[in-house]
mmCIF file of C-alpha atoms and ligand atoms in Angstrom:
data_model
loop_
_atom_site.group_PDB
_atom_site.id
_atom_site.type_symbol
_atom_site.label_atom_id
_atom_site.label_comp_id
_atom_site.label_asym_id
_atom_site.label_seq_id
_atom_site.Cartn_x
_atom_site.Cartn_y
_atom_site.Cartn_z
ATOM 1 C CA MET A 156 -40.367 -3.383 3.619
ATOM 2 C CA THR A 157 -42.035 -0.470 0.986
ATOM 3 C CA GLY A 158 -42.587 -2.864 -2.313
ATOM 4 C CA VAL A 159 -43.910 -5.916 -2.677
ATOM 5 C CA ASN A 160 -41.068 -8.389 -2.863
ATOM 6 C CA THR A 161 -42.094 -11.016 -6.536
ATOM 7 C CA HIS A 162 -38.865 -12.506 -6.561
ATOM 8 C CA PRO A 163 -39.267 -16.140 -5.219
ATOM 9 C CA LEU A 164 -35.886 -16.424 -4.660
ATOM 10 C CA GLY A 165 -36.520 -14.118 -1.700
ATOM 11 C CA PRO A 166 -35.543 -9.534 -1.149
ATOM 12 C CA VAL A 167 -33.977 -8.935 -4.291
ATOM 13 C CA VAL A 168 -31.188 -6.097 -1.894
ATOM 14 C CA LEU A 169 -28.655 -3.758 -4.360
ATOM 15 C CA GLY A 170 -25.098 -3.218 -2.260
ATOM 16 C CA VAL A 171 -23.396 -0.131 -2.795
ATOM 17 C CA GLU A 172 -19.640 -0.736 -2.648
ATOM 18 C CA THR A 173 -17.028 2.719 -3.106
ATOM 19 C CA SER A 174 -15.611 3.024 0.157
ATOM 20 C CA CYS A 175 -11.826 2.431 -1.607
ATOM 21 C CA ASP A 176 -10.948 2.305 -5.277
ATOM 22 C CA GLU A 177 -13.266 -0.518 -6.825
ATOM 23 C CA THR A 178 -16.489 0.365 -7.354
ATOM 24 C CA GLY A 179 -18.944 -2.797 -6.635
ATOM 25 C CA ILE A 180 -22.507 -2.772 -7.196
ATOM 26 C CA GLY A 181 -24.161 -6.072 -6.203
ATOM 27 C CA ILE A 182 -27.177 -8.248 -5.903
ATOM 28 C CA MET A 183 -28.855 -10.623 -3.338
ATOM 29 C CA ALA A 184 -32.382 -12.320 -3.837
ATOM 30 C CA GLY A 185 -32.251 -13.878 -0.577
ATOM 31 C CA SER A 186 -29.081 -15.284 0.063
ATOM 32 C CA THR A 187 -28.502 -16.023 -3.433
ATOM 33 C CA LEU A 188 -26.595 -13.619 -5.491
ATOM 34 C CA LEU A 189 -27.737 -12.720 -8.703
ATOM 35 C CA ALA A 190 -24.210 -10.446 -9.428
ATOM 36 C CA ASP A 191 -21.339 -9.150 -8.597
ATOM 37 C CA ALA A 192 -20.494 -5.897 -10.772
ATOM 38 C CA LEU A 193 -17.245 -4.487 -10.482
ATOM 39 C CA ALA A 194 -14.758 -1.142 -12.200
ATOM 40 C CA SER A 195 -11.854 -0.970 -10.680
ATOM 41 C CA SER A 196 -9.799 2.737 -10.863
ATOM 42 C CA VAL A 197 -6.774 0.430 -9.200
ATOM 43 C CA GLU A 198 -4.390 1.029 -12.148
ATOM 44 C CA GLU A 199 -4.823 5.591 -12.085
ATOM 45 C CA HIS A 200 -3.465 5.012 -8.479
ATOM 46 C CA ALA A 201 -0.456 2.457 -9.699
ATOM 47 C CA ARG A 202 1.759 5.086 -10.161
ATOM 48 C CA PHE A 203 1.872 6.884 -6.951
ATOM 49 C CA GLY A 204 1.856 3.978 -5.588
ATOM 50 C CA GLY A 205 -0.872 4.289 -3.172
ATOM 51 C CA VAL A 206 -4.775 5.186 -3.862
ATOM 52 C CA VAL A 207 -5.068 8.662 -4.360
ATOM 53 C CA PRO A 208 -8.189 9.592 -3.029
ATOM 54 C CA GLU A 209 -9.993 11.361 -5.304
ATOM 55 C CA VAL A 210 -8.255 10.383 -8.537
ATOM 56 C CA ALA A 211 -10.871 7.423 -6.398
ATOM 57 C CA ALA A 212 -14.200 9.717 -6.047
ATOM 58 C CA ARG A 213 -13.651 10.827 -9.720
ATOM 59 C CA ALA A 214 -13.065 7.148 -10.524
ATOM 60 C CA HIS A 215 -16.695 5.311 -8.908
ATOM 61 C CA VAL A 216 -18.922 9.112 -10.709
ATOM 62 C CA GLU A 217 -17.721 7.470 -13.939
ATOM 63 C CA ALA A 218 -18.068 4.068 -13.151
ATOM 64 C CA PHE A 219 -21.390 3.753 -11.001
ATOM 65 C CA LEU A 220 -24.688 3.634 -14.157
ATOM 66 C CA PRO A 221 -22.175 1.464 -16.368
ATOM 67 C CA THR A 222 -21.425 -1.178 -13.336
ATOM 68 C CA LEU A 223 -25.012 -0.622 -12.243
ATOM 69 C CA ARG A 224 -26.112 -1.870 -15.851
ATOM 70 C CA ARG A 225 -23.562 -4.564 -16.019
ATOM 71 C CA ALA A 226 -25.393 -5.175 -11.748
ATOM 72 C CA LEU A 227 -27.995 -5.862 -13.258
ATOM 73 C CA THR A 228 -28.225 -7.339 -16.909
ATOM 74 C CA ASP A 229 -25.922 -10.025 -15.120
ATOM 75 C CA ALA A 230 -29.021 -11.069 -12.508
ATOM 76 C CA ARG A 231 -31.540 -10.386 -15.604
ATOM 77 C CA LEU A 232 -33.531 -7.478 -13.606
ATOM 78 C CA ARG A 233 -34.530 -3.975 -14.091
ATOM 79 C CA LEU A 234 -33.925 -1.096 -11.439
ATOM 80 C CA ALA A 235 -38.002 -1.609 -10.313
ATOM 81 C CA ASP A 236 -37.438 -5.101 -9.119
ATOM 82 C CA VAL A 237 -34.986 -3.753 -6.437
ATOM 83 C CA ASP A 238 -36.992 -4.652 -2.741
ATOM 84 C CA ALA A 239 -33.876 -2.066 -0.806
ATOM 85 C CA VAL A 240 -30.121 -1.012 -1.302
ATOM 86 C CA ALA A 241 -27.537 -1.280 0.879
ATOM 87 C CA VAL A 242 -24.057 1.135 0.821
ATOM 88 C CA THR A 243 -20.682 1.298 2.795
ATOM 89 C CA THR A 244 -21.072 4.153 4.967
ATOM 90 C CA GLY A 245 -17.040 3.473 6.557
ATOM 91 C CA PRO A 246 -14.617 2.917 6.969
ATOM 92 C CA GLY A 247 -12.763 3.867 3.612
ATOM 93 C CA LEU A 248 -11.785 7.367 2.158
ATOM 94 C CA ALA A 249 -14.856 10.393 2.644
ATOM 95 C CA GLY A 250 -14.635 11.222 -0.473
ATOM 96 C CA ALA A 251 -14.974 7.713 -2.542
ATOM 97 C CA LEU A 252 -17.690 6.704 0.171
ATOM 98 C CA LEU A 253 -19.941 9.839 -0.349
ATOM 99 C CA THR A 254 -20.226 8.913 -3.936
ATOM 100 C CA GLY A 255 -21.771 5.592 -3.142
ATOM 101 C CA VAL A 256 -23.678 6.371 -0.478
ATOM 102 C CA GLY A 257 -24.458 10.212 -2.302
ATOM 103 C CA ALA A 258 -25.781 7.490 -5.116
ATOM 104 C CA ALA A 259 -27.241 4.741 -3.297
ATOM 105 C CA LYS A 260 -29.897 7.379 -0.801
ATOM 106 C CA ALA A 261 -31.086 8.919 -5.006
ATOM 107 C CA LEU A 262 -31.298 4.897 -5.959
ATOM 108 C CA ALA A 263 -33.539 3.909 -3.203
ATOM 109 C CA ALA A 264 -35.609 7.590 -2.403
ATOM 110 C CA ALA A 265 -36.419 7.021 -6.191
ATOM 111 C CA LEU A 266 -37.580 3.451 -6.050
ATOM 112 C CA GLY A 267 -39.198 3.877 -2.605
ATOM 113 C CA VAL A 268 -37.023 1.024 -0.911
ATOM 114 C CA PRO A 269 -34.755 1.561 2.617
ATOM 115 C CA LEU A 270 -31.506 2.052 2.521
ATOM 116 C CA TYR A 271 -29.948 0.099 5.074
ATOM 117 C CA GLY A 272 -25.807 1.380 6.158
ATOM 118 C CA VAL A 273 -23.563 -0.989 7.151
ATOM 119 C CA HIS A 274 -19.728 -1.117 7.932
ATOM 120 C CA HIS A 275 -17.755 -2.092 4.916
ATOM 121 C CA LEU A 276 -15.331 -4.761 8.050
ATOM 122 C CA ALA A 277 -18.632 -6.109 8.404
ATOM 123 C CA ALA A 278 -19.967 -7.018 5.009
ATOM 124 C CA HIS A 279 -15.738 -8.729 4.694
ATOM 125 C CA VAL A 280 -17.155 -11.145 6.679
ATOM 126 C CA ALA A 281 -21.059 -11.153 5.645
ATOM 127 C CA VAL A 282 -19.490 -12.218 1.712
ATOM 128 C CA ASP A 283 -18.411 -15.970 2.742
ATOM 129 C CA ILE A 284 -21.999 -16.777 3.030
ATOM 130 C CA VAL A 285 -22.731 -16.279 -0.509
ATOM 131 C CA GLU A 286 -20.780 -19.519 -0.720
ATOM 132 C CA HIS A 287 -20.173 -21.403 1.890
ATOM 133 C CA GLY A 288 -24.677 -20.617 3.044
ATOM 134 C CA GLU A 289 -25.517 -19.778 6.730
ATOM 135 C CA LEU A 290 -22.542 -18.176 9.029
ATOM 136 C CA PRO A 291 -21.932 -20.683 12.320
ATOM 137 C CA GLN A 292 -22.409 -18.196 14.583
ATOM 138 C CA PRO A 293 -19.821 -17.535 17.532
ATOM 139 C CA CYS A 294 -17.489 -17.434 15.067
ATOM 140 C CA VAL A 295 -13.517 -15.678 15.150
ATOM 141 C CA ALA A 296 -13.739 -13.578 11.900
ATOM 142 C CA LEU A 297 -10.124 -12.284 11.118
ATOM 143 C CA LEU A 298 -9.899 -9.434 9.013
ATOM 144 C CA VAL A 299 -7.059 -8.088 6.924
ATOM 145 C CA SER A 300 -7.724 -5.220 4.268
ATOM 146 C CA GLY A 301 -4.981 -2.916 3.460
ATOM 147 C CA GLY A 302 -6.366 -1.074 6.473
ATOM 148 C CA HIS A 303 -7.402 -3.501 9.249
ATOM 149 C CA THR A 304 -6.519 -6.532 10.874
ATOM 150 C CA SER A 305 -8.958 -7.239 13.696
ATOM 151 C CA LEU A 306 -9.594 -10.595 15.255
ATOM 152 C CA LEU A 307 -13.066 -10.575 15.535
ATOM 153 C CA ALA A 308 -15.847 -13.359 18.546
ATOM 154 C CA VAL A 309 -18.982 -12.953 16.326
ATOM 155 C CA GLU A 310 -21.785 -13.552 18.010
ATOM 156 C CA ASP A 311 -23.848 -12.136 15.160
ATOM 157 C CA LEU A 312 -23.030 -10.623 12.400
ATOM 158 C CA ALA A 313 -26.596 -8.766 11.945
ATOM 159 C CA SER A 314 -26.827 -7.033 15.632
ATOM 160 C CA PRO A 315 -25.477 -3.856 16.347
ATOM 161 C CA THR A 316 -23.879 -5.171 20.137
ATOM 162 C CA GLY A 317 -23.233 -8.594 18.534
ATOM 163 C CA LEU A 318 -19.380 -8.839 18.226
ATOM 164 C CA ARG A 319 -16.466 -8.496 20.494
ATOM 165 C CA SER A 320 -13.153 -6.710 19.185
ATOM 166 C CA LEU A 321 -10.407 -9.890 20.771
ATOM 167 C CA GLY A 322 -7.564 -8.053 18.983
ATOM 168 C CA VAL A 323 -5.825 -5.516 16.710
ATOM 169 C CA THR A 324 -2.416 -4.160 14.654
ATOM 170 C CA VAL A 325 -1.517 -2.083 16.405
ATOM 171 C CA ASP A 326 0.698 -0.238 13.841
ATOM 172 C CA ASP A 327 0.433 -1.238 9.864
ATOM 173 C CA ALA A 328 -2.391 -3.233 8.715
ATOM 174 C CA ALA A 329 -1.477 -6.205 7.314
ATOM 175 C CA GLY A 330 -1.877 -5.358 3.935
ATOM 176 C CA GLU A 331 -0.138 -1.843 4.101
ATOM 177 C CA ALA A 332 2.910 -4.393 5.323
ATOM 178 C CA PHE A 333 2.647 -6.104 1.479
ATOM 179 C CA ASP A 334 2.447 -2.655 0.428
ATOM 180 C CA LYS A 335 5.172 -1.084 1.483
ATOM 181 C CA VAL A 336 7.636 -4.375 1.306
ATOM 182 C CA ALA A 337 6.870 -3.707 -2.683
ATOM 183 C CA ARG A 338 7.436 -0.481 -2.767
ATOM 184 C CA LEU A 339 10.675 -1.002 -1.339
ATOM 185 C CA LEU A 340 11.286 -4.390 -3.169
ATOM 186 C CA GLY A 341 9.691 -2.014 -6.411
ATOM 187 C CA LEU A 342 7.233 -4.757 -6.914
ATOM 188 C CA GLY A 343 4.752 -1.922 -8.060
ATOM 189 C CA PHE A 344 1.149 -1.560 -6.721
ATOM 190 C CA PRO A 345 -1.199 -2.884 -5.405
ATOM 191 C CA GLY A 346 1.776 -5.235 -2.845
ATOM 192 C CA GLY A 347 -0.225 -9.080 -2.289
ATOM 193 C CA PRO A 348 -1.024 -10.252 -5.196
ATOM 194 C CA VAL A 349 2.826 -9.496 -6.871
ATOM 195 C CA ILE A 350 4.043 -10.371 -3.595
ATOM 196 C CA ASP A 351 2.359 -13.529 -3.276
ATOM 197 C CA ARG A 352 3.744 -14.877 -6.972
ATOM 198 C CA LEU A 353 6.927 -13.903 -6.235
ATOM 199 C CA ALA A 354 6.933 -15.114 -3.383
ATOM 200 C CA ARG A 355 5.547 -18.880 -4.577
ATOM 201 C CA GLU A 356 9.375 -18.824 -6.484
ATOM 202 C CA GLY A 357 11.120 -17.796 -3.259
ATOM 203 C CA ASP A 358 12.665 -19.662 0.379
ATOM 204 C CA PRO A 359 10.493 -18.344 3.545
ATOM 205 C CA ALA A 360 13.659 -19.460 5.485
ATOM 206 C CA ALA A 361 16.290 -17.141 3.602
ATOM 207 C CA VAL A 362 16.029 -15.082 5.738
ATOM 208 C CA ALA A 363 15.133 -15.132 9.667
ATOM 209 C CA PHE A 364 12.410 -11.683 9.831
ATOM 210 C CA PRO A 365 11.260 -11.119 13.587
ATOM 211 C CA ARG A 366 7.872 -11.968 14.537
ATOM 212 C CA GLY A 367 5.873 -8.610 15.638
ATOM 213 C CA LYS A 368 3.800 -9.069 18.791
ATOM 214 C CA GLY A 369 4.048 -12.875 17.421
ATOM 215 C CA SER A 370 4.756 -14.847 20.948
ATOM 216 C CA ASP A 371 2.643 -12.074 23.662
ATOM 217 C CA GLY A 372 0.197 -13.236 24.634
ATOM 218 C CA THR A 373 -2.196 -10.380 22.823
ATOM 219 C CA PHE A 374 -4.145 -11.052 19.828
ATOM 220 C CA ASP A 375 -3.383 -7.439 19.457
ATOM 221 C CA PHE A 376 -1.093 -7.590 16.191
ATOM 222 C CA SER A 377 1.902 -5.302 14.377
ATOM 223 C CA PHE A 378 4.088 -5.028 11.115
ATOM 224 C CA SER A 379 5.594 -2.002 10.899
ATOM 225 C CA GLY A 380 8.510 -3.774 12.786
ATOM 226 C CA LEU A 381 9.164 -6.043 9.882
ATOM 227 C CA LYS A 382 8.266 -3.886 7.476
ATOM 228 C CA THR A 383 11.268 -2.042 9.139
ATOM 229 C CA ALA A 384 13.770 -4.858 8.528
ATOM 230 C CA VAL A 385 13.074 -5.699 5.520
ATOM 231 C CA ALA A 386 13.743 -1.822 4.555
ATOM 232 C CA ARG A 387 16.780 -2.257 6.557
ATOM 233 C CA TYR A 388 18.034 -5.669 4.893
ATOM 234 C CA VAL A 389 16.956 -4.513 1.398
ATOM 235 C CA THR A 390 19.400 -0.740 2.508
ATOM 236 C CA ALA A 391 22.014 -3.063 3.908
ATOM 237 C CA ALA A 392 22.068 -4.990 0.705
ATOM 238 C CA GLY A 393 22.842 -1.483 -1.586
ATOM 239 C CA GLY A 394 19.155 -1.447 -2.863
ATOM 240 C CA PRO A 395 16.280 -4.210 -4.235
ATOM 241 C CA ALA A 396 19.080 -5.561 -6.771
ATOM 242 C CA GLY A 397 21.095 -6.651 -4.339
ATOM 243 C CA VAL A 398 18.533 -8.458 -2.460
ATOM 244 C CA ALA A 399 16.684 -11.953 -4.062
ATOM 245 C CA PRO A 400 12.932 -11.111 -4.667
ATOM 246 C CA ALA A 401 11.018 -13.805 -4.576
ATOM 247 C CA ASP A 402 12.960 -14.798 -1.696
ATOM 248 C CA VAL A 403 12.670 -11.790 0.433
ATOM 249 C CA ALA A 404 8.769 -11.151 -0.450
ATOM 250 C CA ALA A 405 8.538 -15.121 0.676
ATOM 251 C CA ALA A 406 10.130 -14.435 4.139
ATOM 252 C CA PHE A 407 8.339 -11.487 4.515
ATOM 253 C CA GLN A 408 5.656 -12.666 3.560
ATOM 254 C CA GLU A 409 5.633 -15.762 5.875
ATOM 255 C CA SER A 410 5.883 -14.062 8.952
ATOM 256 C CA VAL A 411 2.644 -12.030 8.729
ATOM 257 C CA VAL A 412 0.928 -15.304 7.863
ATOM 258 C CA ASP A 413 2.558 -17.286 11.084
ATOM 259 C CA VAL A 414 1.593 -14.490 12.865
ATOM 260 C CA LEU A 415 -1.701 -14.491 11.166
ATOM 261 C CA THR A 416 -2.928 -17.455 11.347
ATOM 262 C CA ALA A 417 -0.837 -18.062 15.120
ATOM 263 C CA LYS A 418 -3.303 -15.653 17.011
ATOM 264 C CA ALA A 419 -6.586 -16.617 14.922
ATOM 265 C CA VAL A 420 -6.641 -19.942 16.158
ATOM 266 C CA ALA A 421 -5.358 -19.021 19.570
ATOM 267 C CA ALA A 422 -8.502 -17.021 19.856
ATOM 268 C CA CYS A 423 -10.868 -19.968 18.765
ATOM 269 C CA ARG A 424 -9.229 -21.864 21.454
ATOM 270 C CA ALA A 425 -9.491 -18.555 23.726
ATOM 271 C CA GLU A 426 -12.332 -18.797 22.970
ATOM 272 C CA GLY A 427 -14.156 -22.336 22.894
ATOM 273 C CA ILE A 428 -14.563 -20.954 19.300
ATOM 274 C CA THR A 429 -14.623 -23.645 16.838
ATOM 275 C CA ASP A 430 -15.278 -21.986 13.290
ATOM 276 C CA LEU A 431 -13.079 -19.722 11.959
ATOM 277 C CA VAL A 432 -14.204 -16.720 8.759
ATOM 278 C CA LEU A 433 -10.988 -15.299 7.360
ATOM 279 C CA GLY A 434 -11.895 -12.458 5.110
ATOM 280 C CA GLY A 435 -10.603 -8.677 3.677
ATOM 281 C CA GLY A 436 -7.620 -8.222 0.744
ATOM 282 C CA VAL A 437 -4.633 -10.186 2.076
ATOM 283 C CA ALA A 438 -7.432 -13.646 2.261
ATOM 284 C CA ALA A 439 -6.941 -13.866 -1.121
ATOM 285 C CA ASN A 440 -3.120 -14.632 -0.412
ATOM 286 C CA SER A 441 -2.843 -18.317 -1.312
ATOM 287 C CA ARG A 442 -0.102 -18.898 1.274
ATOM 288 C CA LEU A 443 -2.410 -18.319 4.181
ATOM 289 C CA ARG A 444 -4.554 -20.020 3.089
ATOM 290 C CA VAL A 445 -3.003 -22.597 2.875
ATOM 291 C CA LEU A 446 -1.244 -22.626 6.930
ATOM 292 C CA ALA A 447 -4.051 -21.303 8.116
ATOM 293 C CA ALA A 448 -6.029 -24.946 6.155
ATOM 294 C CA GLN A 449 -2.968 -26.328 8.193
ATOM 295 C CA ARG A 450 -3.500 -24.748 11.357
ATOM 296 C CA ALA A 451 -7.117 -24.906 11.796
ATOM 297 C CA ALA A 452 -7.225 -28.836 11.110
ATOM 298 C CA ALA A 453 -4.299 -29.205 13.569
ATOM 299 C CA ALA A 454 -7.098 -27.471 16.558
ATOM 300 C CA GLY A 455 -10.156 -28.427 15.282
ATOM 301 C CA VAL A 456 -10.687 -25.288 14.155
ATOM 302 C CA ARG A 457 -13.517 -25.298 10.911
ATOM 303 C CA LEU A 458 -12.272 -23.055 8.298
ATOM 304 C CA ARG A 459 -13.984 -20.977 5.744
ATOM 305 C CA VAL A 460 -12.762 -17.910 3.856
ATOM 306 C CA PRO A 461 -14.084 -17.199 0.556
ATOM 307 C CA SER A 462 -12.601 -17.453 -3.022
ATOM 308 C CA PRO A 463 -10.094 -14.719 -3.249
ATOM 309 C CA ARG A 464 -12.323 -13.109 -5.979
ATOM 310 C CA LEU A 465 -14.606 -12.277 -3.051
ATOM 311 C CA CYS A 466 -11.723 -11.413 -0.186
ATOM 312 C CA THR A 467 -11.788 -8.154 -2.244
ATOM 313 C CA ASP A 468 -13.241 -5.150 -2.474
ATOM 314 C CA ASN A 469 -16.595 -5.609 -4.518
ATOM 315 C CA GLY A 470 -20.309 -5.311 -4.109
ATOM 316 C CA ALA A 471 -21.940 -8.866 -3.293
ATOM 317 C CA MET A 472 -19.777 -7.730 0.339
ATOM 318 C CA VAL A 473 -22.466 -5.155 0.628
ATOM 319 C CA ALA A 474 -25.459 -7.195 -0.888
ATOM 320 C CA ALA A 475 -25.326 -9.787 1.145
ATOM 321 C CA LEU A 476 -24.406 -7.950 4.530
ATOM 322 C CA GLY A 477 -28.026 -5.531 3.007
ATOM 323 C CA SER A 478 -29.553 -9.814 2.606
ATOM 324 C CA LEU A 479 -28.709 -10.047 5.954
ATOM 325 C CA LEU A 480 -30.573 -7.329 8.115
ATOM 326 C CA VAL A 481 -33.169 -6.775 5.652
ATOM 327 C CA ALA A 482 -34.012 -11.329 6.755
ATOM 328 C CA ARG A 483 -33.332 -9.531 10.291
ATOM 329 C CA GLY A 484 -35.749 -6.925 9.752
ATOM 330 C CA ALA A 485 -33.510 -4.115 10.954
ATOM 331 C CA ALA A 486 -34.145 -0.563 11.002
ATOM 332 C CA PRO A 487 -33.177 2.062 7.383
ATOM 333 C CA ALA A 488 -30.581 3.956 7.867
ATOM 334 C CA ALA A 489 -32.352 7.607 9.158
ATOM 335 C CA ASP A 490 -32.583 9.963 5.786
ATOM 336 C CA ASP A 491 -29.667 11.759 6.896
ATOM 337 C CA VAL A 492 -27.169 8.946 7.405
ATOM 338 C CA GLY A 493 -23.700 10.049 6.427
ATOM 339 C CA VAL A 494 -20.466 8.803 6.045
ATOM 340 C CA ASP A 495 -17.630 8.037 8.484
ATOM 341 C CA ALA A 496 -13.822 7.666 6.991
ATOM 342 C CA ALA A 497 -13.493 5.924 10.622
ATOM 343 C CA LEU A 498 -16.268 4.366 11.375
ATOM 344 C CA PRO A 499 -15.620 2.027 14.472
ATOM 345 C CA LEU A 500 -16.489 -1.021 14.361
ATOM 346 C CA VAL A 501 -17.332 -2.994 17.260
ATOM 347 C CA ALA A 502 -18.385 0.782 19.319
ATOM 348 C CA ARG A 503 -21.323 2.030 17.327
ATOM 349 C CA GLY A 504 -21.991 -1.769 15.980
ATOM 350 C CA LEU A 505 -21.613 -3.065 12.787
ATOM 351 C CA GLY A 506 -24.997 -3.320 10.669
ATOM 352 C CA GLY A 507 -26.822 -0.662 11.338
ATOM 353 C CA GLN A 508 -24.961 2.385 11.008
ATOM 354 C CA ARG A 509 -27.000 5.404 11.088
HETATM 355 O O1 KG4 B 286 -10.120 -5.564 1.571
HETATM 356 P P1 KG4 B 286 -8.706 -4.477 0.343
HETATM 357 O O2 KG4 B 286 -9.764 -5.226 -0.764
HETATM 358 O O3 KG4 B 286 -10.273 -3.278 0.826
HETATM 359 C C1 KG4 B 286 -8.897 -2.780 1.592
HETATM 360 O O4 KG4 B 286 -10.687 -3.200 2.727
HETATM 361 O O5 KG4 B 286 -9.007 -2.273 2.149
HETATM 362 O O6 KG4 B 286 -7.543 -5.239 0.714
HETATM 363 C C2 KG4 B 286 -6.522 -4.794 0.269
HETATM 364 C C3 KG4 B 286 -5.257 -4.686 0.103
HETATM 365 C C4 KG4 B 286 -3.774 -3.700 0.052
HETATM 366 O O7 KG4 B 286 -3.489 -3.947 1.165
HETATM 367 C C5 KG4 B 286 -3.798 -5.687 -0.945
HETATM 368 O O8 KG4 B 286 -2.085 -5.904 -1.147
HETATM 369 C C6 KG4 B 286 -4.493 -6.623 0.271
HETATM 370 O O9 KG4 B 286 -5.443 -6.349 0.150
HETATM 371 N N1 KG4 B 286 -4.275 -8.006 -0.769
HETATM 372 C C7 KG4 B 286 -2.566 -9.718 -0.701
HETATM 373 C C8 KG4 B 286 -4.097 -9.343 -1.554
HETATM 374 N N2 KG4 B 286 -4.159 -9.517 -2.556
HETATM 375 C C9 KG4 B 286 -4.916 -8.364 -1.940
HETATM 376 N N3 KG4 B 286 -2.175 -9.256 0.552
HETATM 377 C C10 KG4 B 286 -2.153 -10.722 0.202
HETATM 378 N N4 KG4 B 286 -1.595 -11.713 -0.537
HETATM 379 C C11 KG4 B 286 -2.644 -11.417 -1.757
HETATM 380 N N5 KG4 B 286 -2.571 -11.986 -2.604
HETATM 381 ZN ZN1 ZN B 287 -11.563 -4.209 2.227
#
């Protein structure tokens, strides 16, 4: 580290997240979160029923400085107090990622501080340290977002070789299924929060939707068959107006969270691991949180789930993983580091994408 750190809580790490539709700037000092500023372009995408990459990229460019200034104000810091910059290099939308990496490089160069490239999904796990302290390792991580559904054995989150993939979705991601089913029901975008709310008034047993790969003995997932089953059900009823949307939402949601929680707990048992961490936007789901808590308790597994605000995309998660890398003395990113829209989680390692 080039700068001489003077913050009493530890090195100040500025995290930049621009992989999708949220512009996030988080600031950590040591293991303490000082700021988590967020700007979202989600409303600009709603009428298209999904995130439009160029719209997202333009919105990041517009939101970057206001969000950065808000984070610094919240943290009561000046830019010159920053000791390291961390930025999401992938996976995500290439154009959106480029805006964050370009800005983060400029900041790091101007400040004369190191730049760390971080993996978006690893950051979803790392953010748990903000509220619950040091990550128990080894642990099993269930990552459920709009683009990914993964079960991982995490031996060392800050090491390029500290992760093992236990299972992934073979088709749609869990969040993608929520978004697609919401569209089928005419509920708008993004689908997760609205299905979560609506399902509270519905009967999860009203429709027997399939449990994709639910009892195949692997830790892989499949949600496209479930989505098709919901589509068939809605079509057979003559369209969304012919169904009880709260019941469909509840039954669909139950199918997703049943399989996710059963496999996560089974993975802990198979690995002999007693700590489970949830992360990613779908981990904000209220039913998933309740069922995971019940099943983990029954299996003697300790469960850690960040508060919903930290489950969906934000800058704190990038600052959190950045702070782990700084504490570890990890090598910073190369000057010519780029973005990788499909950055693999395990093959290339998590933290030190160079
Ligand atoms: O992690 P995230 O913010 O962005 C990605 O990395 O993809 O996850 C976004 C996904 C969306 O598919 C959204 O519908 C879903 O998370 N989501 C939820 C909830 N809140 C967000 N899914 C279910 N229940 C929720 N409460
Ligand atoms: Zn995410």
